[in-house]
Amino acid sequence: MRLSIFSRLVIGYLAVFILVMAVSVYAVVQLRHFNRTIRSILEVNNLLADYEKRLSDSLFSQIRYERKYIIIKDSALYDQFLSTAGDFARSCDAALAVADTPQKKILIRAIRDRHAGYRALVQQEAELVRRNSSYPQLWYKEEKQRKVEAITEELRKLKSVYQQHTYERIKELRASGDAAAGVVAAMALTSLTIGIGVAFVITRSITRPLSVVVDKTREIAKGNLKSDLAVASPPEIGELSRAFNSMCKKLSMLDKMKSDFFSYMSHELRTPLASIKEGTNLLLEGVGGEANERQKRLLTIIAEESNRMIGMVNSIMDLSKMEAGMMTYDFAPADIAPLIRKAAEEAELLAGAKQITLTVEPLPALPEIRLDRERIMQVLRNLIGNAVKFTPYGGEITVSAGLVAGSIMVVVSDSGPGIEQENLPVIFEKFQQAPTADTGQIKGTGLGLAIVKHIITAHGGRVWAESTPGQGSSFIFVLPVS
């Protein structure tokens, strides 16, 4: 019985889940122990530390208030003393409630009792001050100092006790943590090893047939449409392989239909257009009778439009073949410099008609590269032709080439209106054109740059455009040397 992908994943996840649960249960047990210890530290020792600080601060506040009262005899200061003394007593009761050892309780009671003696002594002195009675101030001062020192000493002992207790708890926690870490690490390593093994077996049983499907997909991309994919397990991928085989059969049929379409296009469109062009030329030459000026102008327009239609048909067919992967290339070692000069010479007449200065910068010695001469000429004609088309009268076009980072770079720059930045990414897509920056008008069919991109990509290169509106554009392509 072949398990489905879902069943395999469920089994794998279940195995990993059981292993994780085993580690988790042990970890929970240890965490509960840690939690109890940490709770003891937080709920007892940390609270005692807080109360100890409150008591110390309160004691110093009381000393400050009672001394000021003795000097300036302001009853508000005595009221502050009493309020602070009450807070001190309440803090002692609260600390006594959370103390968890007899030693801590004894120290807190001692602090409370000593503070009561200090408070009573201050009250006695305050009563004498209110009556303006004569009393031994030095004795009261020394007695209060002894009681404050006694309270301070008890607070110091309390602090030492809870700090020692905290240290012992942390030490105990560290020992338990080290032991638990060793056990958890061993369990985790074992679980991880088993989990990886299970995951590998399940993943391999899924990815191996998928890799077969991927290889078949690559073959289809290269044009191999044989319906010979056979994968039985898992069942879902077996179903996918049968769908692939069905797709390959239909693609083979579509491929034949496309070939027949190209043949039809070549014969049924090119032939009548060529006949129209030739008939128009014959009429312009006077065959069939001399034409008047108006008729010659009309025939000239027909001839130009016929040429444009033939060019469009050729462009559409070339682009369709490139997109279908049916375009053939004749790669051979060649020097690109003569091709650049030839393409520029062909465009000089059209550039001269617009009084455009077309300049080919001195070309350095460039290495030969593998290229299809006719297709690269098509690229150069398209780029230079576009530059001439979009450059206004009296403008300038510059063609340059050089060796950059192990590749040959060719740049066609013009002084035309330029292209907006947001339009640069789309101009190499078929039927996509950017309006010129000055007029917003679109010229041409929108196929030339798409063909350029396909040809350069087929040569292993890259093409892009750079432009600043109002300052012209540069179209750049690079071809690898090796």
Short mmCIF file of C-alpha atoms in Angstrom, two decimals:
data_model
loop_
_atom_site.label_atom_id
_atom_site.label_comp_id
_atom_site.label_asym_id
_atom_site.label_seq_id
_atom_site.Cartn_x
_atom_site.Cartn_y
_atom_site.Cartn_z
CA MET A 1 0.00 0.00 0.00
CA ARG A 2 1.41 3.38 -1.05
CA LEU A 3 0.88 6.11 1.52
CA SER A 4 -0.33 9.50 0.35
CA ILE A 5 1.67 12.67 1.03
CA PHE A 6 -0.84 13.64 3.70
CA SER A 7 -0.46 10.28 5.48
CA ARG A 8 3.33 10.48 5.36
CA LEU A 9 3.34 14.00 6.75
CA VAL A 10 0.89 13.05 9.52
CA ILE A 11 3.07 10.07 10.55
CA GLY A 12 6.19 12.22 10.50
CA TYR A 13 4.59 15.03 12.47
CA LEU A 14 3.16 12.54 14.98
CA ALA A 15 6.59 10.98 15.56
CA VAL A 16 8.19 14.38 16.04
CA PHE A 17 5.29 15.42 18.29
CA ILE A 18 5.77 12.43 20.58
CA LEU A 19 9.48 13.13 20.89
CA VAL A 20 8.85 16.81 21.58
CA MET A 21 6.21 15.92 24.16
CA ALA A 22 8.64 13.64 25.99
CA VAL A 23 11.18 16.43 26.23
CA SER A 24 8.48 18.92 27.14
CA VAL A 25 7.07 16.82 30.00
CA TYR A 26 10.50 16.54 31.59
CA ALA A 27 11.09 20.24 31.03
CA VAL A 28 7.75 21.08 32.65
CA VAL A 29 8.62 19.03 35.74
CA GLN A 30 11.92 20.84 36.08
CA LEU A 31 10.32 24.19 35.40
CA ARG A 32 7.84 23.63 38.21
CA HIS A 33 10.74 23.06 40.58
CA PHE A 34 12.47 26.18 39.26
CA ASN A 35 9.23 28.09 39.57
CA ARG A 36 8.84 27.19 43.22
CA THR A 37 12.38 28.31 43.95
CA ILE A 38 12.03 31.52 41.96
CA ARG A 39 8.69 32.23 43.63
CA SER A 40 10.39 31.89 47.01
CA ILE A 41 13.02 34.40 45.90
CA LEU A 42 10.52 36.83 44.41
CA GLU A 43 7.72 36.55 46.93
CA VAL A 44 9.86 36.41 50.07
CA ASN A 45 13.40 37.63 49.69
CA ASN A 46 12.70 40.32 47.09
CA LEU A 47 9.76 41.57 49.14
CA LEU A 48 11.91 41.59 52.27
CA ALA A 49 14.55 43.55 50.37
CA ASP A 50 11.89 46.05 49.40
CA TYR A 51 10.58 46.30 52.95
CA GLU A 52 14.12 46.65 54.31
CA LYS A 53 14.72 49.58 51.98
CA ARG A 54 11.41 51.16 52.97
CA LEU A 55 12.22 50.76 56.64
CA SER A 56 15.67 52.31 56.19
CA ASP A 57 14.26 55.25 54.22
CA SER A 58 11.45 55.68 56.73
CA LEU A 59 13.87 55.64 59.67
CA PHE A 60 16.05 58.33 58.12
CA SER A 61 12.95 60.41 57.36
CA GLN A 62 11.83 60.12 60.98
CA ILE A 63 15.26 61.21 62.22
CA ARG A 64 15.17 64.22 59.91
CA TYR A 65 11.64 65.26 60.93
CA GLU A 66 12.19 64.91 64.71
CA ARG A 67 15.49 66.81 64.62
CA LYS A 68 13.94 69.66 62.66
CA TYR A 69 11.01 69.70 65.05
CA ILE A 70 13.29 69.99 68.07
CA ILE A 71 15.05 72.96 66.42
CA ILE A 72 12.20 74.98 64.90
CA LYS A 73 9.26 73.52 66.92
CA ASP A 74 6.91 73.35 63.89
CA SER A 75 4.01 70.98 64.72
CA ALA A 76 3.70 70.04 61.04
CA LEU A 77 7.11 68.41 61.24
CA TYR A 78 6.02 66.41 64.27
CA ASP A 79 2.91 65.28 62.38
CA GLN A 80 5.17 64.15 59.52
CA PHE A 81 7.24 62.21 62.04
CA LEU A 82 4.18 60.44 63.39
CA SER A 83 2.93 59.61 59.90
CA THR A 84 6.30 58.22 58.88
CA ALA A 85 6.56 56.27 62.15
CA GLY A 86 3.16 54.72 61.43
CA ASP A 87 4.36 53.69 57.94
CA PHE A 88 7.41 52.14 59.56
CA ALA A 89 5.26 50.06 61.91
CA ARG A 90 2.99 48.92 59.10
CA SER A 91 5.99 47.94 56.97
CA CYS A 92 7.30 45.88 59.89
CA ASP A 93 3.97 44.04 60.14
CA ALA A 94 3.94 43.42 56.37
CA ALA A 95 7.53 42.13 56.42
CA LEU A 96 6.70 39.87 59.35
CA ALA A 97 3.78 38.42 57.38
CA VAL A 98 5.99 37.32 54.44
CA ALA A 99 9.02 36.16 56.46
CA ASP A 100 9.51 32.42 55.88
CA THR A 101 12.13 31.54 58.51
CA PRO A 102 12.21 31.97 62.32
CA GLN A 103 15.46 33.95 62.10
CA LYS A 104 13.87 36.54 59.81
CA LYS A 105 10.80 36.80 62.06
CA ILE A 106 12.98 37.32 65.19
CA LEU A 107 14.95 40.12 63.46
CA ILE A 108 11.79 41.87 62.24
CA ARG A 109 10.20 41.72 65.73
CA ALA A 110 13.42 43.14 67.21
CA ILE A 111 13.32 45.99 64.69
CA ARG A 112 9.69 46.69 65.52
CA ASP A 113 10.31 46.66 69.30
CA ARG A 114 13.40 48.88 69.08
CA HIS A 115 11.49 51.30 66.86
CA ALA A 116 8.68 51.45 69.39
CA GLY A 117 11.22 52.49 72.04
CA TYR A 118 12.66 55.13 69.71
CA ARG A 119 9.18 56.44 68.91
CA ALA A 120 8.23 56.66 72.61
CA LEU A 121 11.42 58.55 73.39
CA VAL A 122 10.75 61.07 70.61
CA GLN A 123 7.18 61.54 71.83
CA GLN A 124 8.41 62.20 75.38
CA GLU A 125 10.85 64.81 74.13
CA ALA A 126 8.21 66.37 71.90
CA GLU A 127 5.87 66.72 74.87
CA LEU A 128 8.61 68.48 76.84
CA VAL A 129 9.27 70.80 73.89
CA ARG A 130 5.58 71.71 73.60
CA ARG A 131 5.49 72.62 77.35
CA ASN A 132 8.70 74.62 76.98
CA SER A 133 10.03 72.62 79.91
CA SER A 134 13.67 72.37 80.72
CA TYR A 135 15.00 68.85 80.08
CA PRO A 136 18.32 67.05 79.47
CA GLN A 137 18.57 67.46 75.70
CA LEU A 138 21.98 65.81 75.45
CA TRP A 139 20.71 62.68 77.18
CA TYR A 140 17.70 62.43 74.85
CA LYS A 141 19.94 62.95 71.86
CA GLU A 142 22.31 60.19 72.92
CA GLU A 143 19.47 57.78 73.77
CA LYS A 144 17.79 58.36 70.43
CA GLN A 145 21.13 57.84 68.67
CA ARG A 146 21.65 54.52 70.46
CA LYS A 147 18.19 53.31 69.54
CA VAL A 148 18.61 54.39 65.89
CA GLU A 149 21.94 52.58 65.72
CA ALA A 150 20.35 49.48 67.24
CA ILE A 151 17.54 49.59 64.64
CA THR A 152 20.08 50.14 61.86
CA GLU A 153 22.11 47.16 63.05
CA GLU A 154 19.02 44.92 63.07
CA LEU A 155 18.14 46.09 59.55
CA ARG A 156 21.67 45.28 58.43
CA LYS A 157 21.36 41.79 59.92
CA LEU A 158 18.01 41.29 58.20
CA LYS A 159 19.54 42.35 54.90
CA SER A 160 22.43 39.95 55.38
CA VAL A 161 20.07 37.09 56.21
CA TYR A 162 17.79 37.46 53.19
CA GLN A 163 20.75 38.02 50.87
CA GLN A 164 22.39 34.85 52.14
CA HIS A 165 19.11 33.00 51.74
CA THR A 166 18.74 34.32 48.17
CA TYR A 167 22.29 33.25 47.35
CA GLU A 168 21.65 29.72 48.68
CA ARG A 169 18.43 29.44 46.67
CA ILE A 170 20.15 30.64 43.52
CA LYS A 171 23.01 28.23 44.12
CA GLU A 172 20.51 25.41 44.53
CA LEU A 173 18.68 26.55 41.42
CA ARG A 174 21.93 26.64 39.43
CA ALA A 175 22.83 23.09 40.47
CA SER A 176 19.36 21.84 39.55
CA GLY A 177 19.52 23.76 36.27
CA ASP A 178 22.88 22.25 35.34
CA ALA A 179 21.60 18.76 36.00
CA ALA A 180 18.37 19.40 34.11
CA ALA A 181 20.25 20.99 31.22
CA GLY A 182 22.35 17.86 30.81
CA VAL A 183 19.30 15.61 30.79
CA VAL A 184 17.35 17.89 28.46
CA ALA A 185 20.34 18.22 26.11
CA ALA A 186 20.69 14.45 25.91
CA MET A 187 16.96 13.98 25.34
CA ALA A 188 16.86 16.83 22.81
CA LEU A 189 19.85 15.43 20.90
CA THR A 190 18.27 12.00 20.77
CA SER A 191 14.93 13.44 19.73
CA LEU A 192 16.57 15.66 17.14
CA THR A 193 18.48 12.75 15.65
CA ILE A 194 15.37 10.61 15.45
CA GLY A 195 13.30 13.55 14.16
CA ILE A 196 15.83 14.37 11.45
CA GLY A 197 15.92 10.74 10.42
CA VAL A 198 12.13 10.52 10.19
CA ALA A 199 11.91 13.87 8.39
CA PHE A 200 14.64 12.84 5.94
CA VAL A 201 12.94 9.56 5.06
CA ILE A 202 9.54 11.21 4.59
CA THR A 203 10.94 14.23 2.74
CA ARG A 204 13.05 12.04 0.48
CA SER A 205 10.05 9.91 -0.39
CA ILE A 206 8.28 13.10 -1.51
CA THR A 207 11.12 15.10 -3.07
CA ARG A 208 12.57 12.24 -5.13
CA PRO A 209 9.48 11.88 -7.34
CA LEU A 210 9.12 15.66 -7.38
CA SER A 211 12.67 15.99 -8.71
CA VAL A 212 11.67 13.65 -11.53
CA VAL A 213 8.75 15.97 -12.29
CA VAL A 214 11.06 19.01 -12.18
CA ASP A 215 13.49 17.34 -14.60
CA LYS A 216 10.62 16.62 -16.93
CA THR A 217 9.52 20.25 -16.67
CA ARG A 218 13.01 21.35 -17.75
CA GLU A 219 12.83 18.96 -20.71
CA ILE A 220 9.48 20.46 -21.70
CA ALA A 221 11.01 23.95 -21.47
CA LYS A 222 13.75 22.79 -23.87
CA GLY A 223 11.14 21.50 -26.32
CA ASN A 224 11.11 17.80 -25.44
CA LEU A 225 7.37 17.10 -25.36
CA LYS A 226 7.49 13.29 -25.06
CA SER A 227 4.76 12.01 -22.72
CA ASP A 228 6.99 9.49 -20.95
CA LEU A 229 6.80 10.66 -17.31
CA ALA A 230 6.14 7.69 -15.01
CA VAL A 231 5.90 8.29 -11.24
CA ALA A 232 3.67 6.02 -9.19
CA SER A 233 4.34 7.08 -5.60
CA PRO A 234 3.07 9.05 -3.77
CA PRO A 235 -0.40 8.76 -5.35
CA GLU A 236 -0.78 12.57 -5.66
CA ILE A 237 2.44 12.83 -7.65
CA GLY A 238 1.41 9.81 -9.71
CA GLU A 239 -1.71 11.73 -10.64
CA LEU A 240 0.44 14.76 -11.40
CA SER A 241 2.65 12.70 -13.74
CA ARG A 242 -0.41 11.54 -15.65
CA ALA A 243 -1.55 15.15 -15.95
CA PHE A 244 1.95 16.06 -17.22
CA ASN A 245 1.76 13.39 -19.88
CA SER A 246 -1.64 14.65 -20.97
CA MET A 247 -0.26 18.20 -21.06
CA CYS A 248 2.72 17.08 -23.18
CA LYS A 249 0.38 15.53 -25.74
CA LYS A 250 -1.64 18.73 -25.97
CA LEU A 251 1.55 20.85 -26.16
CA SER A 252 2.77 18.70 -29.02
CA MET A 253 -0.46 19.38 -30.83
CA LEU A 254 -0.19 23.11 -30.09
CA ASP A 255 3.43 23.13 -31.24
CA LYS A 256 2.39 21.66 -34.58
CA MET A 257 -0.45 24.16 -34.86
CA LYS A 258 2.00 27.01 -34.16
CA SER A 259 4.41 25.77 -36.80
CA ASP A 260 1.55 25.57 -39.28
CA PHE A 261 0.49 29.10 -38.27
CA PHE A 262 3.97 30.49 -38.90
CA SER A 263 4.03 28.83 -42.30
CA TYR A 264 0.62 30.28 -43.07
CA MET A 265 1.69 33.74 -41.93
CA SER A 266 4.83 33.60 -44.05
CA HIS A 267 2.95 32.67 -47.18
CA GLU A 268 -0.43 34.35 -46.77
CA LEU A 269 0.76 37.72 -45.46
CA ARG A 270 4.19 38.28 -46.91
CA THR A 271 3.28 37.21 -50.45
CA PRO A 272 0.35 39.63 -51.01
CA LEU A 273 2.23 42.46 -49.30
CA ALA A 274 5.21 41.84 -51.56
CA SER A 275 2.87 41.84 -54.58
CA ILE A 276 1.34 45.15 -53.48
CA LYS A 277 4.79 46.64 -53.01
CA GLU A 278 6.04 45.43 -56.38
CA GLY A 279 2.86 46.56 -58.20
CA THR A 280 3.17 49.99 -56.62
CA ASN A 281 6.80 50.28 -57.70
CA LEU A 282 5.86 49.32 -61.26
CA LEU A 283 3.15 51.99 -61.35
CA LEU A 284 5.63 54.55 -60.03
CA GLU A 285 8.05 53.56 -62.80
CA GLY A 286 5.34 54.29 -65.41
CA VAL A 287 4.36 50.74 -66.32
CA GLY A 288 0.71 50.92 -67.34
CA GLY A 289 0.87 54.60 -68.19
CA GLU A 290 2.38 57.80 -66.93
CA ALA A 291 0.95 58.86 -63.55
CA ASN A 292 0.33 62.47 -62.67
CA GLU A 293 1.86 64.10 -59.59
CA ARG A 294 -1.13 63.45 -57.35
CA GLN A 295 -1.19 59.78 -58.35
CA LYS A 296 2.57 59.47 -57.73
CA ARG A 297 2.17 60.89 -54.24
CA LEU A 298 -0.58 58.38 -53.48
CA LEU A 299 1.48 55.51 -54.89
CA THR A 300 4.49 56.62 -52.84
CA ILE A 301 2.37 56.56 -49.71
CA ILE A 302 1.10 53.06 -50.61
CA ALA A 303 4.69 51.87 -51.17
CA GLU A 304 5.86 53.28 -47.82
CA GLU A 305 2.91 51.77 -45.95
CA SER A 306 3.53 48.41 -47.67
CA ASN A 307 7.13 48.48 -46.50
CA ARG A 308 5.93 49.37 -42.99
CA MET A 309 3.42 46.51 -43.02
CA ILE A 310 6.06 44.05 -44.21
CA GLY A 311 8.35 45.23 -41.40
CA MET A 312 5.56 44.83 -38.84
CA VAL A 313 4.76 41.31 -40.06
CA ASN A 314 8.43 40.41 -39.90
CA SER A 315 8.71 41.86 -36.37
CA ILE A 316 5.62 40.03 -35.15
CA MET A 317 6.84 36.74 -36.60
CA ASP A 318 10.33 37.20 -35.16
CA LEU A 319 8.94 38.03 -31.70
CA SER A 320 6.49 35.11 -31.82
CA LYS A 321 9.30 32.71 -32.70
CA MET A 322 11.49 34.11 -29.92
CA GLU A 323 8.76 33.79 -27.33
CA ALA A 324 7.99 30.25 -28.48
CA GLY A 325 11.68 29.30 -28.33
CA MET A 326 11.68 28.52 -32.05
CA MET A 327 14.09 31.22 -33.19
CA THR A 328 17.33 29.73 -34.45
CA TYR A 329 20.65 31.51 -33.94
CA ASP A 330 23.83 31.05 -35.93
CA PHE A 331 26.49 31.67 -33.28
CA ALA A 332 30.06 32.12 -34.46
CA PRO A 333 33.13 34.06 -33.23
CA ALA A 334 32.99 37.60 -34.61
CA ASP A 335 34.17 41.16 -33.98
CA ILE A 336 31.28 43.47 -33.09
CA ALA A 337 33.07 46.68 -34.14
CA PRO A 338 32.41 46.27 -37.93
CA LEU A 339 28.74 45.57 -37.17
CA ILE A 340 28.48 48.82 -35.19
CA ARG A 341 30.04 50.83 -38.01
CA LYS A 342 27.83 49.17 -40.64
CA ALA A 343 24.61 49.82 -38.66
CA ALA A 344 25.63 53.47 -38.20
CA GLU A 345 26.40 53.87 -41.93
CA GLU A 346 22.97 52.49 -42.84
CA ALA A 347 21.30 55.07 -40.59
CA GLU A 348 23.34 58.05 -41.85
CA LEU A 349 20.97 58.86 -44.71
CA LEU A 350 17.90 59.02 -42.45
CA ALA A 351 19.87 60.95 -39.82
CA GLY A 352 21.07 63.41 -42.47
CA ALA A 353 17.48 64.04 -43.57
CA LYS A 354 16.79 65.34 -40.05
CA GLN A 355 20.17 67.14 -39.86
CA ILE A 356 21.15 64.86 -36.98
CA THR A 357 24.84 64.37 -36.24
CA LEU A 358 25.46 60.62 -35.98
CA THR A 359 28.87 59.87 -34.47
CA VAL A 360 30.59 56.56 -33.82
CA GLU A 361 33.26 57.15 -31.22
CA PRO A 362 36.67 55.56 -31.87
CA LEU A 363 36.29 51.90 -31.01
CA PRO A 364 39.06 50.21 -29.04
CA ALA A 365 40.37 46.76 -29.92
CA LEU A 366 37.62 44.42 -28.76
CA PRO A 367 37.92 40.63 -28.42
CA GLU A 368 35.89 38.38 -30.65
CA ILE A 369 32.77 36.93 -29.04
CA ARG A 370 30.26 34.28 -30.06
CA LEU A 371 27.28 35.99 -31.64
CA ASP A 372 24.75 35.80 -34.43
CA ARG A 373 25.82 38.57 -36.79
CA GLU A 374 22.39 39.10 -38.35
CA ARG A 375 20.60 39.23 -35.00
CA ILE A 376 23.11 41.64 -33.46
CA MET A 377 22.77 43.80 -36.59
CA GLN A 378 19.02 43.71 -35.96
CA VAL A 379 19.65 44.95 -32.40
CA LEU A 380 21.93 47.77 -33.57
CA ARG A 381 19.52 48.83 -36.33
CA ASN A 382 16.64 48.94 -33.86
CA LEU A 383 18.52 50.99 -31.26
CA ILE A 384 20.09 53.44 -33.72
CA GLY A 385 16.84 53.67 -35.70
CA ASN A 386 14.89 54.48 -32.53
CA ALA A 387 17.46 57.13 -31.64
CA VAL A 388 17.05 58.76 -35.06
CA LYS A 389 13.26 58.50 -34.82
CA PHE A 390 13.01 60.23 -31.44
CA THR A 391 15.82 62.77 -31.80
CA PRO A 392 14.58 66.17 -33.02
CA TYR A 393 16.03 68.05 -36.02
CA GLY A 394 19.60 69.18 -35.47
CA GLY A 395 20.16 66.74 -32.60
CA GLU A 396 23.05 64.42 -31.89
CA ILE A 397 23.44 60.64 -31.63
CA THR A 398 26.56 58.94 -30.30
CA VAL A 399 27.44 55.25 -30.53
CA SER A 400 30.27 53.88 -28.40
CA ALA A 401 31.59 50.53 -27.24
CA GLY A 402 34.19 49.25 -24.81
CA LEU A 403 35.28 46.42 -22.55
CA VAL A 404 33.75 46.70 -19.05
CA ALA A 405 34.11 44.09 -16.29
CA GLY A 406 34.82 41.25 -18.70
CA SER A 407 31.92 42.11 -21.04
CA ILE A 408 31.54 44.22 -24.16
CA MET A 409 29.28 47.20 -23.56
CA VAL A 410 27.61 49.09 -26.41
CA VAL A 411 25.92 52.44 -25.75
CA VAL A 412 23.60 54.36 -28.10
CA SER A 413 22.99 57.88 -26.73
CA ASP A 414 20.77 60.60 -28.19
CA SER A 415 19.84 64.20 -27.42
CA GLY A 416 16.12 63.53 -27.69
CA PRO A 417 13.40 64.54 -25.25
CA GLY A 418 14.15 61.66 -22.88
CA ILE A 419 11.92 59.21 -21.05
CA GLU A 420 10.27 59.60 -17.66
CA GLN A 421 11.79 57.35 -14.97
CA GLU A 422 8.53 55.52 -14.26
CA ASN A 423 8.33 54.46 -17.93
CA LEU A 424 11.84 52.97 -18.19
CA PRO A 425 10.95 49.52 -16.77
CA VAL A 426 8.20 48.85 -19.35
CA ILE A 427 9.70 50.01 -22.64
CA PHE A 428 11.29 46.60 -23.33
CA GLU A 429 7.92 44.81 -23.09
CA LYS A 430 6.03 44.03 -26.29
CA PHE A 431 3.46 46.61 -27.38
CA GLN A 432 4.63 48.86 -24.53
CA GLN A 433 5.98 52.28 -25.35
CA ALA A 434 6.75 55.31 -23.28
CA PRO A 435 5.43 58.72 -24.39
CA THR A 436 8.23 61.16 -25.17
CA ALA A 437 8.95 63.70 -22.48
CA ASP A 438 8.25 66.71 -24.68
CA THR A 439 5.10 65.86 -26.62
CA GLY A 440 3.66 62.80 -24.94
CA GLN A 441 3.25 61.18 -28.39
CA ILE A 442 4.01 57.50 -29.01
CA LYS A 443 5.68 56.42 -32.23
CA GLY A 444 6.16 52.96 -33.74
CA THR A 445 4.72 49.49 -33.03
CA GLY A 446 6.29 48.76 -29.67
CA LEU A 447 8.00 45.56 -30.89
CA GLY A 448 11.56 46.72 -31.61
CA LEU A 449 12.84 46.92 -28.04
CA ALA A 450 11.07 43.67 -27.11
CA ILE A 451 12.95 41.94 -29.95
CA VAL A 452 16.20 43.59 -28.81
CA LYS A 453 15.70 42.23 -25.30
CA HIS A 454 15.04 38.67 -26.56
CA ILE A 455 18.12 38.69 -28.81
CA ILE A 456 20.47 40.09 -26.16
CA THR A 457 19.10 37.63 -23.56
CA ALA A 458 19.62 34.74 -25.98
CA HIS A 459 23.27 35.87 -26.26
CA GLY A 460 23.60 35.72 -22.45
CA GLY A 461 23.69 39.51 -22.14
CA ARG A 462 21.59 42.27 -20.64
CA VAL A 463 19.99 45.45 -22.00
CA TRP A 464 18.60 48.51 -20.24
CA ALA A 465 17.92 52.22 -20.71
CA GLU A 466 18.98 55.32 -18.82
CA SER A 467 17.32 58.67 -19.36
CA THR A 468 16.86 62.14 -17.96
CA PRO A 469 13.81 64.01 -19.32
CA GLY A 470 14.95 66.92 -21.44
CA GLN A 471 18.53 65.62 -21.69
CA GLY A 472 18.21 62.58 -23.93
CA SER A 473 18.42 58.83 -23.44
CA SER A 474 21.03 56.08 -23.53
CA PHE A 475 20.29 52.49 -24.50
CA ILE A 476 22.95 50.08 -23.28
CA PHE A 477 23.56 46.38 -23.79
CA VAL A 478 26.37 44.12 -22.65
CA LEU A 479 27.51 40.81 -24.14
CA PRO A 480 29.75 38.36 -22.27
CA VAL A 481 33.22 37.82 -23.71
CA SER A 482 33.38 34.15 -22.76
#
